[in-house]
Every structure is written in structure tokens, then in C-alpha cells.
Coordinates of C-alpha atoms in Angstrom, one line a residue:
M1 CA -2.7 39.1 25.2
D2 CA -6.2 37.8 25.5
A3 CA -6.7 35.7 28.6
R4 CA -8.4 33.0 26.6
F5 CA -5.3 32.5 24.4
P6 CA -3.6 29.6 26.3
T7 CA -6.9 27.6 26.0
C8 CA -8.0 28.7 22.5
F9 CA -7.7 25.1 21.1
E10 CA -9.9 23.6 23.9
G11 CA -13.6 23.4 23.4
W12 CA -15.3 25.9 21.2
P13 CA -13.1 28.2 19.1
T14 CA -12.7 31.8 20.0
E15 CA -11.3 34.8 18.1
C16 CA -7.8 33.8 19.4
T17 CA -8.0 30.4 17.7
A18 CA -7.3 31.8 14.2
I19 CA -4.4 33.9 15.5
A20 CA -2.9 30.9 17.3
M21 CA -3.2 28.8 14.2
T22 CA -1.3 31.5 12.2
M23 CA 1.4 31.7 14.8
F24 CA 1.8 28.0 14.9
L25 CA 2.3 27.7 11.2
W26 CA 4.9 30.5 11.3
D27 CA 6.7 28.8 14.1
K28 CA 6.8 25.4 12.3
C29 CA 7.4 26.5 8.7
Y30 CA 9.7 29.5 9.1
L31 CA 11.6 28.6 12.3
G32 CA 11.2 24.9 12.0
K33 CA 11.8 24.8 8.3
L34 CA 8.8 22.5 7.5
T35 CA 7.3 22.6 4.1
Y36 CA 4.1 23.8 2.6
S37 CA 2.7 20.3 2.4
T38 CA 3.0 19.9 6.3
A39 CA 1.3 23.3 6.8
G40 CA -1.6 22.2 4.6
Q41 CA -2.0 19.0 6.5
V42 CA -2.1 20.8 9.9
V43 CA -4.7 23.2 8.7
A44 CA -6.7 20.4 7.1
S45 CA -6.8 18.5 10.3
L46 CA -7.9 21.5 12.3
I47 CA -10.6 22.3 9.7
A48 CA -11.9 18.7 10.0
H49 CA -11.9 18.9 13.8
Y50 CA -14.0 22.0 14.0
D51 CA -16.3 20.8 11.2
A52 CA -17.2 17.8 13.3
L53 CA -17.5 19.7 16.6
Y54 CA -21.2 19.4 17.7
T55 CA -22.9 22.0 20.0
P56 CA -26.4 22.3 21.4
F57 CA -27.0 24.6 18.5
G58 CA -25.8 22.1 15.9
Y59 CA -22.7 22.2 13.8
I60 CA -22.2 25.9 13.9
F61 CA -18.5 25.8 13.2
K62 CA -18.7 25.0 9.5
G63 CA -18.2 27.4 6.6
E64 CA -16.2 30.6 6.6
W65 CA -14.9 32.2 9.7
R66 CA -17.0 35.3 10.5
Y67 CA -18.2 37.6 13.2
D68 CA -21.9 37.3 14.0
E69 CA -23.3 40.8 14.9
C70 CA -26.4 39.3 16.6
S71 CA -24.7 36.9 19.0
K72 CA -21.5 39.1 19.2
T73 CA -19.4 35.9 18.7
F74 CA -17.5 34.3 16.0
R75 CA -19.0 31.6 13.8
G76 CA -17.7 29.2 11.3
N77 CA -14.3 27.4 11.0
P78 CA -11.2 29.2 12.2
G79 CA -9.2 27.2 9.7
R80 CA -10.9 28.9 6.9
S81 CA -10.2 32.4 8.1
D82 CA -8.5 35.0 5.9
R83 CA -5.6 35.1 8.4
V84 CA -4.8 31.4 8.1
K85 CA -5.2 31.5 4.3
G86 CA -2.8 34.3 4.1
M87 CA -0.2 32.5 6.1
L88 CA -0.6 29.4 4.0
N89 CA -0.1 31.5 0.9
A90 CA 3.0 33.1 2.4
V91 CA 4.5 29.7 3.2
H92 CA 3.8 28.5 -0.3
K93 CA 5.6 31.5 -1.9
R94 CA 8.6 31.8 0.4
E95 CA 12.0 31.7 -1.3
D96 CA 13.4 28.8 0.4
Q97 CA 10.4 26.5 -0.3
P98 CA 11.7 23.4 -2.2
D99 CA 10.4 23.0 -5.7
R100 CA 7.6 20.6 -6.2
K101 CA 8.7 17.4 -8.0
H102 CA 6.4 15.3 -10.1
S103 CA 6.8 11.6 -10.0
R104 CA 8.9 10.3 -12.7
A105 CA 6.8 8.5 -15.3
M106 CA 7.4 4.7 -15.7
S107 CA 7.8 4.2 -19.4
F108 CA 6.9 1.1 -21.3
E109 CA 10.6 0.5 -21.9
D110 CA 11.1 0.7 -18.0
M111 CA 8.2 -1.8 -17.5
D112 CA 9.8 -4.1 -20.0
A113 CA 13.3 -3.9 -18.4
I114 CA 11.9 -4.8 -15.0
H115 CA 9.9 -7.7 -16.6
Q116 CA 12.9 -9.1 -18.3
H117 CA 14.8 -8.9 -14.9
I118 CA 12.0 -10.8 -13.2
Q119 CA 11.9 -13.4 -16.0
A120 CA 15.6 -13.9 -15.8
N121 CA 15.6 -14.4 -12.0
H122 CA 12.3 -16.1 -11.5
P123 CA 12.6 -19.3 -9.5
S124 CA 11.6 -22.5 -11.2
P125 CA 7.9 -23.2 -10.7
H126 CA 8.7 -26.7 -9.4
L127 CA 10.6 -25.3 -6.4
V128 CA 8.3 -25.1 -3.4
D129 CA 10.9 -24.3 -0.7
S130 CA 10.3 -21.2 1.4
A131 CA 13.1 -19.1 -0.3
S132 CA 11.9 -19.8 -3.8
L133 CA 8.3 -19.2 -2.9
A134 CA 9.1 -16.0 -1.2
K135 CA 11.1 -14.7 -4.3
R136 CA 8.3 -15.9 -6.6
G137 CA 5.6 -14.3 -4.6
R138 CA 7.4 -11.0 -4.4
Y139 CA 7.8 -10.9 -8.2
L140 CA 4.1 -11.9 -8.8
Y141 CA 3.0 -9.3 -6.3
Y142 CA 4.9 -6.5 -8.0
S143 CA 3.9 -7.5 -11.5
A144 CA 0.2 -7.5 -10.7
L145 CA 0.4 -4.2 -8.8
S146 CA 2.6 -2.4 -11.4
S147 CA 0.6 -3.6 -14.4
L148 CA -2.6 -2.6 -12.8
G149 CA -1.3 0.9 -12.3
F150 CA 0.1 1.1 -15.8
V151 CA -2.9 -0.3 -17.6
V152 CA -5.8 1.0 -15.6
W153 CA -3.9 4.1 -14.3
T154 CA -4.9 3.5 -10.7
R155 CA -3.6 5.7 -8.0
N156 CA -1.8 3.9 -5.3
S157 CA -4.7 4.4 -2.8
E158 CA -7.2 3.0 -5.4
A159 CA -5.1 -0.1 -6.1
C160 CA -4.4 -0.9 -2.4
M161 CA -8.2 -0.6 -1.5
L162 CA -9.2 -3.1 -4.1
K163 CA -11.0 -6.1 -2.6
Y164 CA -11.8 -9.5 -4.1
K165 CA -15.4 -8.5 -4.6
H166 CA -14.3 -5.6 -6.9
L167 CA -12.8 -8.1 -9.4
D168 CA -14.6 -10.7 -11.4
F169 CA -12.2 -13.5 -12.5
H170 CA -15.2 -15.6 -14.0
A171 CA -16.8 -12.9 -16.2
P172 CA -18.4 -14.3 -19.4
K173 CA -16.2 -14.1 -22.4
K174 CA -16.7 -11.1 -24.7
R175 CA -18.1 -12.0 -28.1
C176 CA -17.1 -9.6 -30.9
S177 CA -18.6 -8.9 -34.2
N178 CA -15.9 -11.0 -35.9
G179 CA -17.4 -14.1 -34.1
Q180 CA -14.4 -14.6 -31.8
T181 CA -14.6 -14.6 -28.0
Y182 CA -12.0 -13.2 -25.6
E183 CA -11.4 -13.9 -22.0
R184 CA -11.6 -11.0 -19.6
V185 CA -11.3 -9.9 -16.0
V186 CA -13.6 -7.2 -14.9
V187 CA -12.1 -4.6 -12.5
N188 CA -14.4 -2.2 -10.7
I189 CA -12.7 0.9 -9.4
R190 CA -15.9 1.8 -7.5
Y191 CA -14.6 4.6 -5.3
R192 CA -12.2 6.3 -7.8
K193 CA -11.2 9.9 -7.1
N194 CA -13.4 12.5 -8.9
W195 CA -16.0 9.9 -9.7
Q196 CA -17.8 9.7 -6.4
R197 CA -20.3 12.4 -7.4
K198 CA -21.1 10.6 -10.6
L199 CA -21.5 7.4 -8.7
D200 CA -24.0 9.0 -6.2
S201 CA -26.0 10.5 -9.1
E202 CA -25.9 7.2 -10.9
E203 CA -24.3 8.8 -14.0
L204 CA -21.9 5.8 -14.1
G205 CA -24.7 3.3 -13.4
L206 CA -24.8 1.1 -10.3
E207 CA -21.5 -0.7 -11.0
G208 CA -19.1 2.2 -10.7
H209 CA -16.1 2.7 -13.0
V210 CA -15.7 -0.7 -14.7
Y211 CA -12.7 -1.8 -16.8
N212 CA -12.6 -5.0 -18.9
I213 CA -9.1 -6.5 -19.0
Y214 CA -8.0 -8.8 -21.8
R215 CA -4.9 -10.7 -22.5
Q216 CA -2.0 -8.9 -24.2
P217 CA 0.5 -11.7 -25.0
T218 CA 2.5 -9.5 -27.3
K219 CA 3.2 -7.1 -24.4
P220 CA 4.0 -9.4 -21.5
A221 CA 5.3 -6.6 -19.3
I222 CA 1.8 -5.0 -19.1
D223 CA -0.3 -8.1 -19.6
L224 CA -2.6 -7.3 -16.6
F225 CA -4.9 -10.3 -17.3
H226 CA -2.0 -12.8 -16.9
H227 CA -0.4 -11.1 -13.9
L228 CA -3.6 -10.8 -11.9
V229 CA -4.5 -14.4 -12.5
Q230 CA -0.9 -15.5 -11.5
W231 CA -1.0 -13.4 -8.3
K232 CA -4.4 -14.6 -7.4
E233 CA -3.5 -18.2 -7.7
F234 CA -0.3 -17.8 -5.6
Y235 CA -2.1 -15.7 -3.0
E236 CA -4.8 -18.5 -2.5
H237 CA -2.5 -21.6 -2.8
Y238 CA 0.6 -20.5 -0.8
L239 CA -0.3 -17.5 1.4
L240 CA -3.9 -18.4 2.5
R241 CA -4.4 -22.0 1.4
R242 CA -8.1 -21.1 0.9
P243 CA -10.2 -19.4 -1.7
L244 CA -10.4 -15.6 -1.5
Q245 CA -13.4 -14.1 0.2
D246 CA -15.2 -10.9 -0.8
D247 CA -13.7 -8.7 1.8
D248 CA -10.1 -9.9 1.3
F249 CA -7.8 -7.2 -0.1
I250 CA -6.1 -8.1 -3.4
F251 CA -2.9 -6.4 -2.3
P252 CA -2.6 -7.0 1.4
T253 CA 0.2 -6.6 3.9
V254 CA 2.5 -9.6 3.2
N255 CA 5.7 -10.8 4.8
F256 CA 7.3 -12.9 2.1
A257 CA 10.1 -14.0 4.3
N258 CA 7.7 -16.3 6.3
L259 CA 4.9 -16.4 3.7
T260 CA 2.3 -14.7 5.9
A261 CA -0.4 -12.4 4.6
H262 CA -3.0 -10.4 6.4
P263 CA -6.0 -10.2 3.9
D264 CA -7.8 -7.8 6.2
T265 CA -5.1 -5.1 6.0
E266 CA -4.2 -3.3 2.9
V267 CA -0.5 -2.7 2.0
K268 CA 0.9 0.7 3.2
R269 CA 2.1 3.3 0.7
Q270 CA 5.6 3.2 2.2
A271 CA 5.9 -0.5 1.5
V272 CA 4.8 -0.1 -2.2
D273 CA 7.2 2.8 -2.7
K274 CA 10.1 0.8 -1.3
L275 CA 9.2 -2.1 -3.6
I276 CA 9.1 0.0 -6.7
K277 CA 12.5 1.5 -6.0
E278 CA 14.0 -1.9 -5.3
M279 CA 12.7 -3.4 -8.5
A280 CA 13.8 -0.4 -10.6
G281 CA 17.3 -0.6 -9.0
A282 CA 17.6 -4.3 -9.5
A283 CA 16.7 -3.9 -13.2
G284 CA 19.4 -1.2 -13.7
L285 CA 17.0 1.7 -14.4
H286 CA 18.5 5.2 -14.3
K287 CA 17.9 7.0 -11.0
P288 CA 15.6 4.4 -9.4
E289 CA 15.0 6.6 -6.4
S290 CA 13.0 9.0 -8.6
Y291 CA 10.1 6.5 -9.1
T292 CA 7.2 6.8 -6.7
T293 CA 3.8 5.2 -6.3
H294 CA 2.4 7.6 -9.0
C295 CA 4.9 6.6 -11.7
F296 CA 2.6 4.0 -13.3
R297 CA -0.4 6.2 -13.7
R298 CA 1.6 9.0 -15.4
G299 CA 3.6 6.5 -17.5
G300 CA 0.5 4.6 -18.6
A301 CA -1.4 7.7 -19.6
Q302 CA 1.7 9.0 -21.5
Y303 CA 2.1 5.7 -23.3
R304 CA -1.5 5.5 -24.5
F305 CA -1.4 9.1 -25.7
M306 CA 1.9 9.4 -27.5
F307 CA 4.2 6.4 -27.2
A308 CA 2.0 3.4 -28.2
A309 CA 2.1 2.1 -31.8
I310 CA 0.2 3.9 -34.5
G311 CA -3.4 2.8 -34.3
E312 CA -3.2 2.0 -30.5
R313 CA -3.1 5.6 -29.3
W314 CA -6.1 7.1 -27.6
T315 CA -8.0 10.3 -27.9
L316 CA -8.0 12.8 -25.1
A317 CA -11.7 12.0 -24.5
R318 CA -10.9 8.4 -23.9
I319 CA -7.9 9.2 -21.8
R320 CA -10.1 11.5 -19.6
W321 CA -12.6 8.7 -19.0
W322 CA -10.0 5.9 -18.5
G323 CA -8.0 8.0 -16.0
G324 CA -11.1 9.0 -14.1
W325 CA -10.6 12.8 -14.6
A326 CA -13.6 15.1 -14.3
A327 CA -15.4 15.9 -17.5
N328 CA -14.7 19.6 -17.1
E329 CA -11.0 19.0 -16.8
T330 CA -9.3 21.2 -19.3
G331 CA -6.8 19.9 -21.8
D332 CA -4.1 22.3 -20.5
T333 CA -4.5 20.9 -17.0
L334 CA -4.1 17.3 -18.2
M335 CA -1.1 18.3 -20.2
K336 CA 0.6 19.9 -17.2
Y337 CA -0.4 17.0 -14.9
L338 CA 0.5 14.0 -17.0
L339 CA 1.6 14.8 -20.5
D340 CA 4.1 17.6 -19.9
E341 CA 6.7 15.6 -21.7
L342 CA 4.8 16.0 -24.9
H343 CA 4.8 19.7 -24.5
S344 CA 8.5 19.8 -24.0
Y345 CA 9.0 17.4 -27.0
E346 CA 7.0 19.4 -29.5
D347 CA 7.6 23.0 -28.4
D348 CA 11.2 23.2 -27.5
H349 CA 14.2 23.1 -29.9
A350 CA 16.9 21.8 -27.6
D351 CA 17.5 18.8 -29.9
A352 CA 18.1 20.9 -33.0
L353 CA 21.6 19.5 -33.5
C354 CA 20.4 15.9 -33.6
P355 CA 21.8 14.0 -36.6
F356 CA 18.3 12.9 -37.5
D357 CA 15.7 15.8 -37.7
E358 CA 12.5 14.7 -36.1
T359 CA 10.6 18.0 -37.0
A360 CA 8.3 17.1 -34.1
S361 CA 6.6 20.5 -34.1
H362 CA 5.1 19.7 -37.5
S363 CA 2.7 17.0 -36.3
H364 CA 1.5 15.3 -33.1
N365 CA 4.5 13.7 -31.5
G366 CA 6.3 13.8 -34.9
E367 CA 4.0 11.2 -36.4
D368 CA 4.5 12.7 -39.9
R369 CA 7.9 11.2 -40.3
L370 CA 6.2 7.7 -40.3
L371 CA 3.9 8.8 -43.1
R372 CA 6.5 10.3 -45.4
P373 CA 7.0 8.6 -48.8
F374 CA 10.2 6.5 -49.3
T375 CA 12.6 8.8 -51.1
A376 CA 15.7 8.0 -53.2
A377 CA 17.9 9.3 -50.4
D378 CA 16.2 6.8 -48.0
G379 CA 16.9 4.0 -50.4
A380 CA 20.5 5.0 -50.8
A381 CA 21.0 5.2 -47.1
L382 CA 19.3 1.8 -46.6
T383 CA 21.4 0.1 -49.3
E384 CA 24.6 1.6 -47.7
R385 CA 23.6 0.3 -44.3
C386 CA 22.8 -3.2 -45.6
D387 CA 26.1 -3.4 -47.3
E388 CA 27.9 -2.4 -44.1
L389 CA 26.1 -5.0 -42.1
I390 CA 26.7 -7.8 -44.6
S391 CA 30.4 -7.0 -44.8
L392 CA 30.8 -7.3 -41.0
H393 CA 28.6 -10.3 -40.5
P394 CA 30.1 -13.9 -40.6
L395 CA 28.9 -16.3 -43.2
R396 CA 25.8 -18.2 -42.1
T397 CA 27.3 -21.7 -42.7
R398 CA 26.1 -24.9 -41.1
E399 CA 28.7 -24.5 -38.3
H400 CA 27.5 -20.9 -37.6
A401 CA 23.8 -21.5 -37.8
Q402 CA 21.9 -21.4 -34.6
P403 CA 18.9 -23.5 -33.8
F404 CA 15.6 -21.7 -33.7
A405 CA 14.5 -20.4 -30.3
P406 CA 11.1 -18.9 -29.6
P407 CA 10.8 -15.4 -28.1
H408 CA 11.6 -15.0 -24.4
Y409 CA 8.1 -14.6 -23.2
F410 CA 6.9 -18.0 -24.5
N411 CA 10.3 -19.7 -23.9
T412 CA 10.2 -18.9 -20.2
P413 CA 8.2 -21.3 -17.9
M414 CA 5.1 -19.5 -16.9
P415 CA 4.4 -19.8 -13.2
Y416 CA 0.7 -20.6 -13.6
H417 CA 0.1 -23.9 -11.7
G418 CA -2.5 -25.7 -9.9
V419 CA -1.5 -27.1 -6.4
N420 CA -3.0 -29.9 -4.4
A421 CA -3.1 -28.3 -1.1
G422 CA -5.3 -30.1 1.5
P423 CA -8.9 -29.2 1.6
F424 CA -8.5 -26.5 -1.1
P425 CA -9.5 -28.1 -4.5
S426 CA -6.7 -28.5 -7.0
M427 CA -6.7 -26.1 -10.0
P428 CA -7.5 -27.7 -13.4
S429 CA -4.8 -28.0 -16.0
T430 CA -4.5 -24.8 -18.1
T431 CA -4.1 -24.7 -21.8
V432 CA -2.2 -21.7 -23.2
D433 CA -2.1 -20.9 -26.9
A434 CA 1.0 -19.4 -28.5
P435 CA 1.4 -18.2 -32.2
W436 CA 4.2 -20.6 -33.0
Q437 CA 5.4 -24.2 -32.4
V438 CA 8.4 -25.0 -30.4
P439 CA 10.5 -27.8 -32.0
S440 CA 11.5 -30.7 -29.8
A441 CA 15.1 -31.7 -29.3
S442 CA 14.7 -34.8 -31.5
T443 CA 13.3 -32.8 -34.5
S444 CA 15.7 -32.3 -37.3
R445 CA 17.1 -28.8 -37.5
H446 CA 16.8 -28.6 -41.3
G447 CA 13.4 -30.3 -41.7
P448 CA 10.2 -28.5 -42.3
E449 CA 9.0 -29.2 -38.8
S450 CA 11.8 -27.2 -37.3
Q451 CA 10.7 -23.9 -38.8
P452 CA 8.4 -21.6 -36.9
S453 CA 4.9 -21.1 -38.4
H454 CA 2.7 -18.3 -37.3
A455 CA -0.3 -20.3 -38.5
T456 CA 0.5 -23.1 -36.2
R457 CA -0.7 -23.0 -32.5
Y458 CA 0.3 -25.4 -29.8
S459 CA -1.0 -26.2 -26.3
V460 CA 1.0 -26.4 -23.2
R461 CA -0.6 -28.2 -20.2
F462 CA 0.6 -27.3 -16.7
Q463 CA -0.1 -30.2 -14.4
P464 CA -0.6 -29.7 -10.7
I465 CA 2.5 -29.6 -8.6
Q466 CA 2.9 -32.3 -6.1
R467 CA 4.1 -31.0 -2.8
R468 CA 7.2 -32.5 -1.5
P469 CA 6.9 -34.5 1.7
T470 CA 8.0 -32.5 4.7
P471 CA 9.1 -33.8 8.1
D472 CA 6.4 -34.3 10.8
V473 CA 5.7 -31.2 12.7
P474 CA 6.5 -31.6 16.4
G475 CA 3.5 -31.5 18.6
T476 CA 1.1 -33.2 16.2
N477 CA -0.3 -36.7 16.4
T478 CA -0.4 -37.2 12.6
H479 CA 2.3 -38.3 10.1
E480 CA 0.8 -36.0 7.4
P481 CA 2.2 -32.5 7.1
Y482 CA -0.3 -29.8 7.9
S483 CA -1.9 -28.5 4.7
G484 CA -5.0 -26.6 5.8
P485 CA -5.5 -22.8 5.6
R486 CA -2.6 -20.6 6.7
H487 CA -3.0 -18.8 9.9
C488 CA -1.2 -15.5 10.6
V489 CA -0.7 -13.9 13.9
P490 CA -2.8 -10.7 13.7
T491 CA -0.7 -7.5 13.8
V492 CA -1.0 -4.9 16.6
S493 CA -0.2 -1.4 15.4
R494 CA 2.4 0.7 17.3
T495 CA -0.2 3.5 17.4
A496 CA -2.5 1.3 19.4
A497 CA -0.8 2.3 22.6
A498 CA -3.0 1.7 25.6
N499 CA -5.5 -0.1 23.5
A500 CA -3.0 -2.9 22.7
L501 CA -4.1 -4.9 25.7
D502 CA -7.8 -5.0 24.6
I503 CA -6.8 -6.0 21.1
I504 CA -4.6 -8.8 22.2
V505 CA -7.2 -10.2 24.7
A506 CA -9.9 -10.1 22.0
D507 CA -7.5 -11.9 19.6
W508 CA -6.7 -14.5 22.3
E509 CA -10.3 -15.5 23.1
T510 CA -12.7 -14.1 20.5
P511 CA -13.1 -15.4 16.9
Q512 CA -13.0 -12.6 14.3
P513 CA -13.9 -13.7 10.8
H514 CA -11.3 -11.5 8.9
R515 CA -8.7 -10.7 11.6
C516 CA -8.5 -13.9 13.6
P517 CA -11.0 -16.6 12.6
V518 CA -9.6 -19.0 15.2
P519 CA -8.8 -17.5 18.6
L520 CA -5.2 -17.7 19.5
K521 CA -5.8 -19.8 22.5
D522 CA -7.1 -22.5 20.3
W523 CA -4.2 -22.5 17.8
R524 CA -2.3 -25.6 17.1
P525 CA 1.5 -25.3 17.5
E526 CA 2.3 -26.1 13.8
W527 CA 0.2 -23.0 12.7
Y528 CA 2.7 -20.5 14.0
K529 CA 5.7 -22.7 13.6
E530 CA 5.1 -23.1 9.9
N531 CA 5.1 -19.3 9.5
R532 CA 8.0 -18.8 11.9
Q533 CA 5.8 -16.6 14.1
G534 CA 6.5 -18.4 17.3
Q535 CA 7.9 -15.2 18.9
A536 CA 4.9 -13.1 17.8
Y537 CA 2.5 -15.7 19.2
H538 CA 4.4 -16.0 22.5
I539 CA 4.3 -12.2 23.1
R540 CA 0.5 -12.2 22.8
K541 CA 0.2 -15.3 24.8
V542 CA 2.2 -13.9 27.7
I543 CA 0.2 -10.6 27.8
A544 CA -3.2 -12.3 27.5
T545 CA -2.6 -15.0 30.1
E546 CA -1.0 -12.5 32.5
F547 CA -4.1 -10.3 32.4
I548 CA -6.6 -13.2 32.5
T549 CA -4.9 -15.6 34.9
Q550 CA -2.6 -13.6 37.1
F551 CA -4.9 -10.5 37.5
S552 CA -8.3 -12.2 37.0
R553 CA -9.2 -9.5 34.3
D554 CA -8.9 -6.7 36.9
R555 CA -7.9 -3.8 34.7
T556 CA -7.2 -1.4 37.5
K557 CA -4.7 -3.7 39.2
F558 CA -3.1 -4.6 35.9
N559 CA -2.6 -1.0 34.9
K560 CA -1.2 -0.2 38.3
A561 CA 1.3 -3.1 38.1
Y562 CA 2.3 -2.4 34.5
P563 CA 2.2 1.3 33.8
E564 CA 4.0 0.5 30.5
H565 CA 0.7 -0.6 29.1
V566 CA 0.2 3.0 27.8
R567 CA 3.2 2.7 25.6
G568 CA 2.1 -0.3 23.6
M569 CA 2.6 -4.0 23.2
T570 CA 6.4 -4.3 23.2
P571 CA 7.1 -2.3 26.4
L572 CA 4.2 -4.1 28.1
F573 CA 5.6 -7.5 27.2
K574 CA 9.1 -6.6 28.5
A575 CA 7.6 -5.4 31.8
I576 CA 5.6 -8.6 32.2
T577 CA 8.7 -10.7 31.4
V578 CA 10.7 -9.0 34.1
A579 CA 7.8 -9.6 36.6
R580 CA 7.6 -13.3 35.6
Q581 CA 11.4 -13.5 36.1
A582 CA 11.0 -12.1 39.6
R583 CA 8.3 -14.8 40.3
N584 CA 10.7 -17.5 39.0
E585 CA 8.3 -18.3 36.1
V586 CA 10.8 -17.5 33.4
K587 CA 14.2 -19.1 32.8
T588 CA 17.2 -17.1 32.2
R589 CA 20.0 -18.0 29.9
A590 CA 23.5 -16.8 29.3
K591 CA 24.3 -15.0 26.1
K592 CA 26.4 -16.9 23.7
T593 CA 29.1 -14.2 23.5
V594 CA 31.2 -13.4 26.6
P595 CA 33.2 -10.2 26.5
A596 CA 36.9 -10.8 27.2
G597 CA 37.8 -10.0 30.8
G598 CA 34.2 -9.3 31.7
A599 CA 31.4 -11.0 33.5
M600 CA 28.9 -13.1 31.6
D601 CA 25.7 -11.1 30.7
V602 CA 22.3 -12.6 31.5
D603 CA 19.4 -12.5 29.0
V604 CA 15.8 -13.2 29.6
E605 CA 14.5 -16.1 27.5
A606 CA 11.7 -14.8 25.4
G607 CA 9.8 -18.1 25.1
S608 CA 9.9 -21.7 24.2
E609 CA 7.6 -21.8 21.3
G610 CA 10.4 -20.9 18.8
G611 CA 11.1 -18.0 16.6
S612 CA 14.2 -15.8 16.8
S613 CA 12.8 -12.5 15.6
S614 CA 12.9 -9.5 17.9
P615 CA 9.6 -8.5 19.6
E616 CA 10.0 -5.0 18.0
A617 CA 9.3 -6.6 14.7
Y618 CA 5.7 -7.5 15.8

């Protein structure tokens, strides 16, 4: 074997590098049983590494891997060698490779079922306790995120990267040729996949890929305008208690249990995937585990192409533009990627024994059955069905009559409220128009006023909610509850490792506009007590003060005293706690439970600021 083989991944690549990459893939994918997806990620990371490798001769390790006769050396990227490509192809075609599974499409009926579940379990808008707000916020968060994916067909990465500056909630109303005006929210998917080249060449203009979103009161499950406004108001009033800023993420990382949001950190894909499965399971959908983050994009496209009402379906050209697919994308590719259900519906004959013959192959999605003339056989079947229903239905007497009730969407209190919250200005009362009038309890049931009229419109005004008085927060010299902007203890990633100390010290003493506007050392106790983040605050306080006060910022001595710093924040905190206990700076307390016949265990008191969560959660 070549003597350079053991170090072929160090420094510049050699002729052994491509061979080593191939052997590594074989070992992981054939012996280790990893999938083709993992192999592709490994090769992609190595390609990116060598593409960015700079030498005195420039970036010479880009392009195809080849042998240079002039310099008698290899040039290009070893990840692009024929040997590596051949191994990837072999992994892809091996017999035990699991079948690739598409994300299950979230149909309109599925969206409506989840919406009905949310409406049935939505807390009253007048409840402002932490449990009700947590449940309400979770529902609003999901409704805005899911309707955005279903209506605009955003990929999960595109939706999670949206910031406040990418949405215009105050866009001028659209004036149409019929003289009417319509409210709208403008959503700018500026960095949509496949459209970056068009954006750079200004084929899309300077604004990017812009979508105008209007109200859809007849389809409440996918009324994106309504859900975005609802989530924005809750986000500002309860999670931040301040107006959104341009660089705040629309869908941030949120802990609804303690109502804390990190507007500088977008939500992770795993969290969205978990939320989708939970909502689908709670609504009773079939196989909720089959839904992934891509279900809304596929379901929304299928709905607009073949499942929407007649007159609301879109052409393939509009679908291509709306979904952000490249102009040269073939119809067959789109059909396989998103609309494969239509192909199965029109081309197979598995449903030939169905009592009602759809004859779907005769027209697009079987639409011809909606355009057939009404035949004598249809009339006879209709008459027979009506006679059957009338014979089974009880007489509609005065005792059996039921009072009129409006549809569920307008009969359910809409959680759209203004809130007086300290320095943040209260939202104005909102007028909502509905296509019918709801009778009052005192109105006669049999009078003309009790009947719904589609020509009548009514206005419902939602007045600002008055916050309930809360007990005084210990440690403050005021009798008024704190109502300023919410402050969240900034997160420290587990991957920070040895850099965790630098991050914590910076959070402790340096103001950072988006991450930590007020340094942790200047925090008021009620800020972290309100969010139940006392333990998280205490961990950062212990680490920062130990480094600054005990070691006078001497990094060498600190690292020597606490080698656990390379493992991250939690191991470092535990090591410092043990050292403080040895210096008699930390009290110890007995555990509440004592094993029978055994000695009492001793636990280290984590801190006195409050909070019972484990340090591992932070």
C-alpha cells in the first residue's frame, strides 16, 4: 500500500484520497448498513472541503479529478472521481437498499380535520393563564406554518427562514376592476430554491418571488391571511411583548411551556416534523407518522391541480410558477414529483368494481361526470333516495325544530385580540364581516329576524383584553406586575463544546441586539422568574462568575482547573458546582426520598434563583 495512504485526508489530496473515500463508503454502506442518503452526504461534505481548499496556486482542487501530465500530479476534486461515482452508484442499486418513500400529501380534508380539532379544543380567548396561552400559542403556530406550506407551497427550509422583513402586513389594499378592494399580506420568498439564478439575473425583478395573500373565509382551514395575522399578534403580545423587528424570524424556536421565544433562531426541522405528527394524530388522521415537513407542499399543489372546485383549479404553467419550479421542468417530472396520484387515478383500473363508475380515464380527473346532462335514470334515482330519507326522518314539528346556528367557523370565538401590555401599544378593535346575521337569545325563533340572510352583514368588535392582576414579583420594589418586553435566556448549542465558555461570558456582559439585548448580569430577577428559566440563568451565572471572579479571566488556569470545558456547558457547570462545594460556597441538601434500610443520599443544590428543570434541558 502507498506510504501516503494513512494521511491521504490531511492537507492536499493525493492519488490515494479517492481510493480511501471509496473504501470508506464500502465499509459504512455495506458493512455498516448505512443508506445511500448517508453516502451522498459524506461525499458532498468532502467535495465541499476540497473545493474550498486554498493553495499558493489558487483553488486548484475544483472540477473533475484528473491526472496532470505536466506537473505529474493529480488535480481537481477527488470526490468527483469516477471511482467514487461508481461506488455511489453501486450503493444506490444494491438489493437491500430501502425503497425511497415520498412524503404523504396533506389533503384539504386532512387540513380541515386538523382545523376542526383545533377549533374544538381552542382555549377561550379570555383565558390568559400560562397553560391556556401555551395551548393557544401552539395551535396558532401550527395553523400559520401549515397554511403557509399548503397555500404558498413552501418547503420547510423556506418557511423557517422567513423573517419579518419578508412579509408586509400593511400592504395597500388591492383594487380590482369591479371597484372592490381586498386586504392582503405580501409574502416574499426571496431565496426560494431554483429561483436564485433568476433573482441574480433580475428576471424576477428586485423583489424576488412575491405572493399576495387574501382572505379565504369560506376555507378557514387554509385561510393563510387570518392565520398569519393571528400568529403575529400572539407572537408580539405574549411571547415578545414588543413589535417584531426586521430580522426576527416569523417561526422561531419557541418553548410554549414557559412562553419563551428566541426570535434570532429559526425552528429546527425535527421540531416541525414532530409537531405535524402530533397534530395529525390528535385529529385522528390515518397513519399520522407518514406525514413529514413536505406534506403541505405536495398536498397544496395536488389540491390546486385536481382537487379544488371547478373554476378554482390551476393550469400547469401557473403551478410551475407558484411552486417555484424551473421553467424547463418537464410535465412528466412534475407529475412524478407531486402529482403521481393523478397518474394512478386516471391510468389504472383497480377500482373497476366500484358501484359508481367514475370513467376517470375519459377526462382530466373524471371531470366529465360533472358536465353530463341530467338523465331520466338520474331523476329516478334521486326521487327514490328522497323518498327513503323522508320516510326515515322524524316530522319537523315545533318540538323537533332546532334553533338556527351559524356555521362552525363563524360560531367559534376568533382568537384575534388586542392586549394592553405595558409599553407596547394596544391593538385597535377589529371589525370582522360575515355573510349572515347571528340572532340573539331574545329574538323570536319564528320571527323574520331569526332567519339567516346572506344579504345581511354584521360586525363583531373584539375589545382589548384586560390582563388579570398578578401577585407582586418578589425582588421588585413596585406593586405593579412586570409588563415590559419578554427576555429569554439565550440558548447554547450542545455543539458549541469548548466555545461554550466564550458564548456564556459574552451573553453575561455584552449587549447583543438580537441574541441578548440586555446582558445577563443586568437582568432583573422577575425576567427569568416569569419564564421559569431560573435554572438556565443560574447555570450561566455560575460559569461566568467563576471565570471572571475566581480566575480573573485567566483562560489557561481555568482550562487546567476544568478540563470538562471541552465537553460543553452542562459538564462544565457540574464540575464548577463540585469545586464550589469543596470551597463551601454551595449548600448541600438531602434528597426527599430515602431508600429503605439505606443511607440518605446527598444532592448538590443547583441554585437559589428558582426553576426545577434539569440543566441538560438548557
